[in-house]
Amino acid sequence: MGIRAEHEIHTRRRGRNLGVGLLLAGFVVLVMALTFVKITNIDFNDLPGGDIQTQESN
Amino acid sequence: MTDTSTTPAGEYEAQFGDYFALMKPRVMQLVVFTALVGMLAAPNSVHPVVGFASILFVAIGAGASGALNMWWDADIDAIMRRTQGRPIPSGRVQPGEALAIGVALSGMSVVMLGLAANLLAAGMLLFTILFYAVFYSMWLKRATPQNIVIGGAAGAFPPVIGWIIATGSFSVEAWLMFALIFMWTPPHFWALALFMRNDYDDAKVPMLTVTHGRRSTRRHILAYTVLLVILAVGTGFTSIGGPIYLVTAGVLNLLFLIGAFRIWKRDEDDSEADDFRVERKFFRLSLWYLFLHFGAILAEATLRGYGMGGW
């Protein structure tokens, strides 16, 4: 018996798998965007030791 | 070769849309809108990406509590005509799947909101999920005719969460928006209970119509509407109100009061004769009522950004 390229279960679950896949991809993009925004908006002077860094640079 | 599927071939396989339906998309729309208004009406600005992500996680949390509600209420949903088509009673989704989705998404949404916004907002979302899924669904709904009144708080928390996302704290304005939804919920659902008359009786859910009778329900609708009108119009004079809000509230509350008065005046024969036309109209108006009040708060907040709006 030859290997079937696609099992019947794949056809049945195509919509579901596609939906979950797209959701996960969207979640990854969202977390990346959030991380980018959080990091670029941090005022490093507010962090513990941030004032030391500022004094050293003066 | 072994088929790993748990569903025999030919039997219905739950699709993505069925799982999405578990999350009560129409309730999610209301949650998204009111939480968004709460966030935008706040005096602090939020980065668009943070704001988008936060509202999304609030919506997912609301959806998760909807899935938990459907899991718990599957037995009565199968009896009531209005809910028979839901994913579990119609056999499209297994109860265990709904429970798993509800628990997993609840945890995910709370943690992610904590990371995206702040811990207070996350704590408030967790409280809202527990309030709706445990306090309302598992206890109140089948125990007391005040189920809708107290349970209405669950639907009223989103604007408070939105406000906390922006400010990191509570405030009077946030609780005014809460009170608006809280007071609106009873007349909205009691009107529904009047024209979906056999559903709650059959499911033995102690709605006011079942425990205190339909005459009493009509009186309650009018009483709550009067209190709601005072609150809604009064909000117009606070810092989230303004001329646009006040005009909108004036018109809507007049219409709402007339509707409640007409419901109070009617008897069952009148209602049966025209298939609950007044009650159905009042229910439809209630949807516009809430949407337009929050729309007006949003309009005032937006204009305030341009030096207009508000008082």
Tab-separated table of C-alpha atoms in Angstrom:
chain	number	residue	atom	x	y	z
A	1	MET	CA	0.000	0.000	0.000
A	2	GLY	CA	1.449	3.352	-1.020
A	3	ILE	CA	1.904	6.202	1.391
A	4	ARG	CA	-1.066	8.517	1.311
A	5	ALA	CA	0.048	12.090	0.978
A	6	GLU	CA	-2.756	13.250	3.204
A	7	HIS	CA	-4.634	11.344	5.849
A	8	GLU	CA	-8.360	11.851	6.091
A	9	ILE	CA	-7.867	13.383	9.558
A	10	HIS	CA	-5.876	16.216	7.975
A	11	THR	CA	-8.735	17.133	5.710
A	12	ARG	CA	-11.215	17.040	8.578
A	13	ARG	CA	-9.107	19.184	10.835
A	14	ARG	CA	-7.725	21.586	8.245
A	15	GLY	CA	-9.800	24.595	9.320
A	16	ARG	CA	-9.098	23.987	12.971
A	17	ASN	CA	-5.359	23.555	12.510
A	18	LEU	CA	-5.141	26.590	10.263
A	19	GLY	CA	-7.006	28.690	12.842
A	20	VAL	CA	-4.793	27.574	15.727
A	21	GLY	CA	-1.673	28.109	13.598
A	22	LEU	CA	-2.682	31.640	12.660
A	23	LEU	CA	-3.565	32.438	16.283
A	24	LEU	CA	-0.207	31.224	17.533
A	25	ALA	CA	1.602	33.204	14.836
A	26	GLY	CA	-0.398	36.298	15.794
A	27	PHE	CA	0.420	35.755	19.466
A	28	VAL	CA	4.154	35.539	18.685
A	29	VAL	CA	3.994	38.790	16.692
A	30	LEU	CA	2.039	40.496	19.489
A	31	VAL	CA	4.517	39.437	22.185
A	32	MET	CA	7.391	40.634	19.993
A	33	ALA	CA	5.715	44.005	19.436
A	34	LEU	CA	4.967	44.335	23.173
A	35	THR	CA	8.562	43.493	24.067
A	36	PHE	CA	9.854	46.022	21.551
A	37	VAL	CA	7.570	48.779	22.898
A	38	LYS	CA	8.368	47.981	26.532
A	39	ILE	CA	12.117	47.973	25.960
A	40	THR	CA	12.248	51.101	23.816
A	41	ASN	CA	10.083	53.049	26.304
A	42	ILE	CA	12.091	52.225	29.415
A	43	ASP	CA	13.700	55.169	31.139
A	44	PHE	CA	16.925	53.543	32.329
A	45	ASN	CA	17.432	56.282	34.911
A	46	ASP	CA	14.369	54.908	36.731
A	47	LEU	CA	15.975	51.491	37.162
A	48	PRO	CA	17.966	50.619	40.314
A	49	GLY	CA	21.504	51.920	39.761
A	50	GLY	CA	20.397	54.049	36.818
A	51	ASP	CA	21.574	57.219	38.562
A	52	ILE	CA	25.062	55.695	39.015
A	53	GLN	CA	25.326	55.128	35.292
A	54	THR	CA	24.312	58.757	34.689
A	55	GLN	CA	26.893	60.052	37.171
A	56	GLU	CA	29.621	57.947	35.560
A	57	SER	CA	28.858	59.318	32.132
A	58	ASN	CA	29.142	62.906	33.446
B	1	MET	CA	-1.776	2.127	10.694
B	2	THR	CA	-3.557	3.552	13.720
B	3	ASP	CA	-5.916	6.478	13.484
B	4	THR	CA	-5.050	8.844	16.315
B	5	SER	CA	-8.363	10.646	15.992
B	6	THR	CA	-10.761	10.296	18.916
B	7	THR	CA	-13.671	11.078	16.622
B	8	PRO	CA	-14.878	8.283	14.351
B	9	ALA	CA	-14.834	9.089	10.625
B	10	GLY	CA	-18.080	10.658	9.489
B	11	GLU	CA	-18.916	12.056	12.940
B	12	TYR	CA	-18.916	15.839	13.389
B	13	GLU	CA	-15.490	17.292	14.073
B	14	ALA	CA	-15.478	20.562	16.001
B	15	GLN	CA	-14.255	23.396	13.834
B	16	PHE	CA	-12.404	26.523	14.846
B	17	GLY	CA	-15.627	28.538	14.748
B	18	ASP	CA	-17.253	26.179	17.257
B	19	TYR	CA	-14.524	26.868	19.794
B	20	PHE	CA	-14.793	30.579	19.071
B	21	ALA	CA	-18.563	30.417	19.697
B	22	LEU	CA	-17.788	29.063	23.199
B	23	MET	CA	-16.331	32.458	24.001
B	24	LYS	CA	-19.661	34.280	23.494
B	25	PRO	CA	-18.474	36.663	20.755
B	26	ARG	CA	-21.412	39.058	21.222
B	27	VAL	CA	-20.646	39.513	24.902
B	28	MET	CA	-16.992	39.960	23.956
B	29	GLN	CA	-17.963	42.840	21.645
B	30	LEU	CA	-19.547	44.645	24.592
B	31	VAL	CA	-16.538	43.893	26.789
B	32	VAL	CA	-14.074	45.160	24.174
B	33	PHE	CA	-16.042	48.337	23.563
B	34	THR	CA	-16.628	49.265	27.213
B	35	ALA	CA	-13.063	48.380	28.260
B	36	LEU	CA	-11.750	50.466	25.359
B	37	VAL	CA	-13.892	53.434	26.390
B	38	GLY	CA	-12.707	53.031	29.999
B	39	MET	CA	-9.100	53.067	28.826
B	40	LEU	CA	-9.506	56.040	26.462
B	41	ALA	CA	-11.576	58.109	28.913
B	42	ALA	CA	-8.787	57.910	31.479
B	43	PRO	CA	-6.527	60.948	31.840
B	44	ASN	CA	-3.330	58.967	31.061
B	45	SER	CA	-2.341	57.994	27.539
B	46	VAL	CA	-1.446	54.419	26.649
B	47	HIS	CA	0.944	53.306	23.908
B	48	PRO	CA	-1.222	51.954	21.029
B	49	VAL	CA	0.482	48.535	21.044
B	50	VAL	CA	0.119	48.201	24.824
B	51	GLY	CA	-3.489	49.387	24.606
B	52	PHE	CA	-4.333	46.983	21.773
B	53	ALA	CA	-2.711	44.014	23.532
B	54	SER	CA	-4.340	44.858	26.870
B	55	ILE	CA	-7.844	45.118	25.426
B	56	LEU	CA	-7.253	41.874	23.507
B	57	PHE	CA	-6.309	40.067	26.715
B	58	VAL	CA	-9.354	41.490	28.499
B	59	ALA	CA	-11.486	40.164	25.615
B	60	ILE	CA	-9.807	36.739	25.835
B	61	GLY	CA	-10.410	36.682	29.602
B	62	ALA	CA	-14.080	37.533	29.029
B	63	GLY	CA	-14.282	34.806	26.374
B	64	ALA	CA	-12.668	32.310	28.731
B	65	SER	CA	-15.233	33.040	31.428
B	66	GLY	CA	-17.931	32.586	28.750
B	67	ALA	CA	-16.508	29.136	27.928
B	68	LEU	CA	-16.511	28.202	31.629
B	69	ASN	CA	-20.108	29.423	31.892
B	70	MET	CA	-21.112	27.254	28.904
B	71	TRP	CA	-19.346	24.254	30.435
B	72	TRP	CA	-21.174	24.661	33.751
B	73	ASP	CA	-24.563	25.563	32.263
B	74	ALA	CA	-24.617	22.887	29.523
B	75	ASP	CA	-27.531	21.105	31.215
B	76	ILE	CA	-29.843	24.135	31.312
B	77	ASP	CA	-28.618	25.425	27.936
B	78	ALA	CA	-29.934	22.182	26.419
B	79	ILE	CA	-33.405	22.949	27.797
B	80	MET	CA	-33.730	26.629	26.894
B	81	ARG	CA	-34.739	27.415	23.319
B	82	ARG	CA	-32.477	30.486	23.212
B	83	THR	CA	-29.358	28.476	24.087
B	84	GLN	CA	-29.980	25.064	22.506
B	85	GLY	CA	-27.812	25.917	19.524
B	86	ARG	CA	-24.723	26.615	21.671
B	87	PRO	CA	-21.669	24.427	20.945
B	88	ILE	CA	-22.028	22.010	23.904
B	89	PRO	CA	-25.784	21.287	23.912
B	90	SER	CA	-25.736	20.915	20.123
B	91	GLY	CA	-22.960	18.317	20.473
B	92	ARG	CA	-20.347	20.209	18.465
B	93	VAL	CA	-17.933	20.623	21.382
B	94	GLN	CA	-17.366	18.254	24.317
B	95	PRO	CA	-17.831	19.719	27.847
B	96	GLY	CA	-14.265	18.766	28.801
B	97	GLU	CA	-12.911	20.743	25.858
B	98	ALA	CA	-14.842	23.839	26.968
B	99	LEU	CA	-13.488	23.489	30.511
B	100	ALA	CA	-9.916	23.103	29.232
B	101	ILE	CA	-10.230	26.097	26.910
B	102	GLY	CA	-11.810	28.207	29.666
B	103	VAL	CA	-9.155	27.432	32.259
B	104	ALA	CA	-6.218	27.742	29.850
B	105	LEU	CA	-7.362	31.033	28.336
B	106	SER	CA	-8.221	32.481	31.763
B	107	GLY	CA	-4.695	31.846	33.003
B	108	MET	CA	-3.103	33.085	29.797
B	109	SER	CA	-5.147	36.296	29.632
B	110	VAL	CA	-4.508	37.251	33.278
B	111	VAL	CA	-0.748	36.643	33.073
B	112	MET	CA	-0.435	38.448	29.747
B	113	LEU	CA	-2.487	41.446	30.950
B	114	GLY	CA	-0.192	41.662	33.980
B	115	LEU	CA	2.813	41.761	31.671
B	116	ALA	CA	1.282	44.112	29.102
B	117	ALA	CA	-0.370	46.607	31.475
B	118	ASN	CA	-0.074	46.254	35.245
B	119	LEU	CA	-0.747	43.812	38.067
B	120	LEU	CA	-3.825	45.643	39.350
B	121	ALA	CA	-5.514	45.323	35.937
B	122	ALA	CA	-4.565	41.625	35.841
B	123	GLY	CA	-5.923	41.095	39.362
B	124	MET	CA	-9.155	42.818	38.399
B	125	LEU	CA	-9.498	40.627	35.302
B	126	LEU	CA	-8.964	37.502	37.415
B	127	PHE	CA	-11.584	38.732	39.877
B	128	THR	CA	-14.036	39.373	37.003
B	129	ILE	CA	-13.501	35.882	35.536
B	130	LEU	CA	-14.019	34.247	38.936
B	131	PHE	CA	-17.014	36.462	39.663
B	132	TYR	CA	-18.748	35.439	36.418
B	133	ALA	CA	-17.684	31.800	36.151
B	134	VAL	CA	-17.830	30.810	39.820
B	135	PHE	CA	-19.881	33.313	41.812
B	136	TYR	CA	-22.557	33.995	39.159
B	137	SER	CA	-22.677	30.817	37.027
B	138	MET	CA	-22.070	28.192	39.692
B	139	TRP	CA	-23.918	29.746	42.582
B	140	LEU	CA	-26.083	32.851	42.060
B	141	LYS	CA	-27.784	31.932	38.807
B	142	ARG	CA	-29.588	28.893	40.192
B	143	ALA	CA	-29.962	30.145	43.756
B	144	THR	CA	-31.660	33.533	43.800
B	145	PRO	CA	-33.907	35.765	41.669
B	146	GLN	CA	-31.348	38.498	42.321
B	147	ASN	CA	-28.978	36.533	40.023
B	148	ILE	CA	-29.149	39.129	37.281
B	149	VAL	CA	-28.745	42.075	39.643
B	150	ILE	CA	-25.612	40.852	41.443
B	151	GLY	CA	-24.271	38.887	38.467
B	152	GLY	CA	-24.560	42.033	36.358
B	153	ALA	CA	-21.439	43.270	38.120
B	154	ALA	CA	-19.366	40.801	36.084
B	155	GLY	CA	-20.350	42.556	32.865
B	156	ALA	CA	-19.783	45.951	34.466
B	157	PHE	CA	-16.107	45.482	35.379
B	158	PRO	CA	-14.537	45.879	31.875
B	159	PRO	CA	-14.535	49.730	31.826
B	160	VAL	CA	-12.946	49.674	35.290
B	161	ILE	CA	-10.249	47.320	33.967
B	162	GLY	CA	-9.780	49.618	30.962
B	163	TRP	CA	-9.333	52.605	33.275
B	164	ILE	CA	-6.803	50.676	35.416
B	165	ILE	CA	-4.854	49.677	32.288
B	166	ALA	CA	-4.289	53.385	31.635
B	167	THR	CA	-3.899	54.728	35.159
B	168	GLY	CA	-2.877	51.785	37.344
B	169	SER	CA	-5.477	52.833	39.926
B	170	PHE	CA	-9.213	53.046	40.662
B	171	SER	CA	-11.208	56.254	40.470
B	172	VAL	CA	-14.746	57.590	40.844
B	173	GLU	CA	-15.137	57.960	37.057
B	174	ALA	CA	-14.334	54.281	36.525
B	175	TRP	CA	-16.941	53.274	39.101
B	176	LEU	CA	-19.520	55.541	37.448
B	177	MET	CA	-19.059	53.595	34.206
B	178	PHE	CA	-19.326	50.400	36.248
B	179	ALA	CA	-22.564	51.625	37.828
B	180	LEU	CA	-24.026	52.499	34.429
B	181	ILE	CA	-23.693	48.892	33.185
B	182	PHE	CA	-24.592	47.454	36.582
B	183	MET	CA	-27.905	49.334	36.734
B	184	TRP	CA	-28.635	48.727	33.047
B	185	THR	CA	-28.309	44.928	33.247
B	186	PRO	CA	-31.475	44.075	35.259
B	187	PRO	CA	-34.022	45.900	33.049
B	188	HIS	CA	-32.226	44.554	29.951
B	189	PHE	CA	-32.417	40.904	31.064
B	190	TRP	CA	-35.836	41.111	32.692
B	191	ALA	CA	-37.290	42.425	29.423
B	192	LEU	CA	-35.707	39.399	27.714
B	193	ALA	CA	-37.149	37.099	30.384
B	194	LEU	CA	-40.625	38.535	29.748
B	195	PHE	CA	-40.683	37.594	26.078
B	196	MET	CA	-38.600	34.385	26.307
B	197	ARG	CA	-41.196	33.385	28.841
B	198	ASN	CA	-41.016	29.586	28.979
B	199	ASP	CA	-37.249	29.221	28.748
B	200	TYR	CA	-36.361	30.032	32.334
B	201	ASP	CA	-39.411	28.190	33.732
B	202	ASP	CA	-38.459	25.019	31.860
B	203	ALA	CA	-34.828	25.233	32.980
B	204	LYS	CA	-35.898	25.996	36.570
B	205	VAL	CA	-33.672	29.059	36.694
B	206	PRO	CA	-35.106	31.316	39.422
B	207	MET	CA	-35.544	34.399	37.282
B	208	LEU	CA	-37.745	37.115	38.741
B	209	THR	CA	-40.481	36.171	36.253
B	210	VAL	CA	-40.546	32.651	37.747
B	211	THR	CA	-40.194	33.414	41.463
B	212	HIS	CA	-42.099	36.695	41.853
B	213	GLY	CA	-44.325	36.634	38.790
B	214	ARG	CA	-44.511	38.713	35.662
B	215	ARG	CA	-46.392	41.646	37.259
B	216	SER	CA	-43.611	42.056	39.799
B	217	THR	CA	-40.973	41.850	37.031
B	218	ARG	CA	-42.663	44.718	35.213
B	219	ARG	CA	-42.579	46.800	38.407
B	220	HIS	CA	-38.907	45.951	38.913
B	221	ILE	CA	-38.054	47.009	35.347
B	222	LEU	CA	-39.636	50.425	35.951
B	223	ALA	CA	-37.976	50.876	39.377
B	224	TYR	CA	-34.497	49.994	38.089
B	225	THR	CA	-35.005	52.173	35.022
B	226	VAL	CA	-35.831	55.196	37.209
B	227	LEU	CA	-32.625	54.633	39.223
B	228	LEU	CA	-30.657	54.108	36.011
B	229	VAL	CA	-31.988	57.353	34.508
B	230	ILE	CA	-30.881	59.359	37.574
B	231	LEU	CA	-27.435	57.766	37.447
B	232	ALA	CA	-26.975	58.053	33.668
B	233	VAL	CA	-28.037	61.697	33.466
B	234	GLY	CA	-26.089	62.567	36.632
B	235	THR	CA	-22.921	61.134	35.074
B	236	GLY	CA	-23.248	63.849	32.434
B	237	PHE	CA	-22.207	66.448	35.037
B	238	THR	CA	-19.020	64.635	36.053
B	239	SER	CA	-15.576	64.825	34.471
B	240	ILE	CA	-16.304	62.002	31.977
B	241	GLY	CA	-19.505	63.758	30.863
B	242	GLY	CA	-20.033	66.865	28.796
B	243	PRO	CA	-22.566	68.456	26.431
B	244	ILE	CA	-22.510	65.597	23.890
B	245	TYR	CA	-22.991	63.013	26.600
B	246	LEU	CA	-25.727	65.002	28.271
B	247	VAL	CA	-27.753	65.441	25.070
B	248	THR	CA	-27.319	61.743	24.199
B	249	ALA	CA	-28.247	60.666	27.728
B	250	GLY	CA	-31.229	63.043	27.791
B	251	VAL	CA	-32.780	61.566	24.640
B	252	LEU	CA	-31.976	57.923	25.407
B	253	ASN	CA	-33.127	58.066	29.001
B	254	LEU	CA	-36.409	59.683	28.032
B	255	LEU	CA	-37.033	56.896	25.506
B	256	PHE	CA	-35.949	54.240	27.994
B	257	LEU	CA	-38.209	55.632	30.700
B	258	ILE	CA	-41.175	55.731	28.319
B	259	GLY	CA	-40.439	52.100	27.334
B	260	ALA	CA	-40.250	50.961	30.970
B	261	PHE	CA	-43.449	52.836	31.786
B	262	ARG	CA	-45.263	51.139	28.898
B	263	ILE	CA	-44.017	47.719	30.055
B	264	TRP	CA	-45.257	48.483	33.574
B	265	LYS	CA	-48.668	49.589	32.315
B	266	ARG	CA	-49.345	46.494	30.201
B	267	ASP	CA	-50.822	43.225	31.339
B	268	GLU	CA	-50.120	39.765	29.993
B	269	ASP	CA	-53.088	39.772	27.630
B	270	ASP	CA	-51.864	42.936	25.915
B	271	SER	CA	-48.391	41.438	25.571
B	272	GLU	CA	-49.626	38.084	24.263
B	273	ALA	CA	-51.859	39.878	21.743
B	274	ASP	CA	-48.972	41.611	19.977
B	275	ASP	CA	-46.303	38.978	20.747
B	276	PHE	CA	-44.500	41.180	23.289
B	277	ARG	CA	-43.876	44.000	20.829
B	278	VAL	CA	-43.221	46.620	23.548
B	279	GLU	CA	-40.927	44.306	25.550
B	280	ARG	CA	-38.947	43.352	22.427
B	281	LYS	CA	-38.648	47.012	21.435
B	282	PHE	CA	-37.432	47.912	24.938
B	283	PHE	CA	-34.842	45.099	24.759
B	284	ARG	CA	-33.538	46.333	21.382
B	285	LEU	CA	-33.454	49.914	22.677
B	286	SER	CA	-31.453	48.751	25.712
B	287	LEU	CA	-28.664	47.553	23.401
B	288	TRP	CA	-28.486	50.959	21.710
B	289	TYR	CA	-28.801	52.655	25.099
B	290	LEU	CA	-25.567	51.202	26.427
B	291	PHE	CA	-23.674	51.481	23.154
B	292	LEU	CA	-24.558	55.159	22.691
B	293	HIS	CA	-23.847	56.152	26.304
B	294	PHE	CA	-20.349	54.714	26.084
B	295	GLY	CA	-20.003	56.142	22.575
B	296	ALA	CA	-20.776	59.584	24.025
B	297	ILE	CA	-18.195	59.133	26.820
B	298	LEU	CA	-15.682	58.176	24.123
B	299	ALA	CA	-16.623	61.232	22.030
B	300	GLU	CA	-16.107	63.540	25.020
B	301	ALA	CA	-12.725	61.941	25.781
B	302	THR	CA	-11.605	62.208	22.151
B	303	LEU	CA	-12.629	65.861	21.886
B	304	ARG	CA	-10.912	66.620	25.195
B	305	GLY	CA	-7.659	65.655	23.465
B	306	TYR	CA	-8.252	68.566	21.068
B	307	GLY	CA	-9.116	71.044	23.803
B	308	MET	CA	-12.870	70.565	23.330
B	309	GLY	CA	-15.305	68.136	24.960
B	310	GLY	CA	-16.150	67.839	28.633
B	311	TRP	CA	-17.083	70.768	30.842
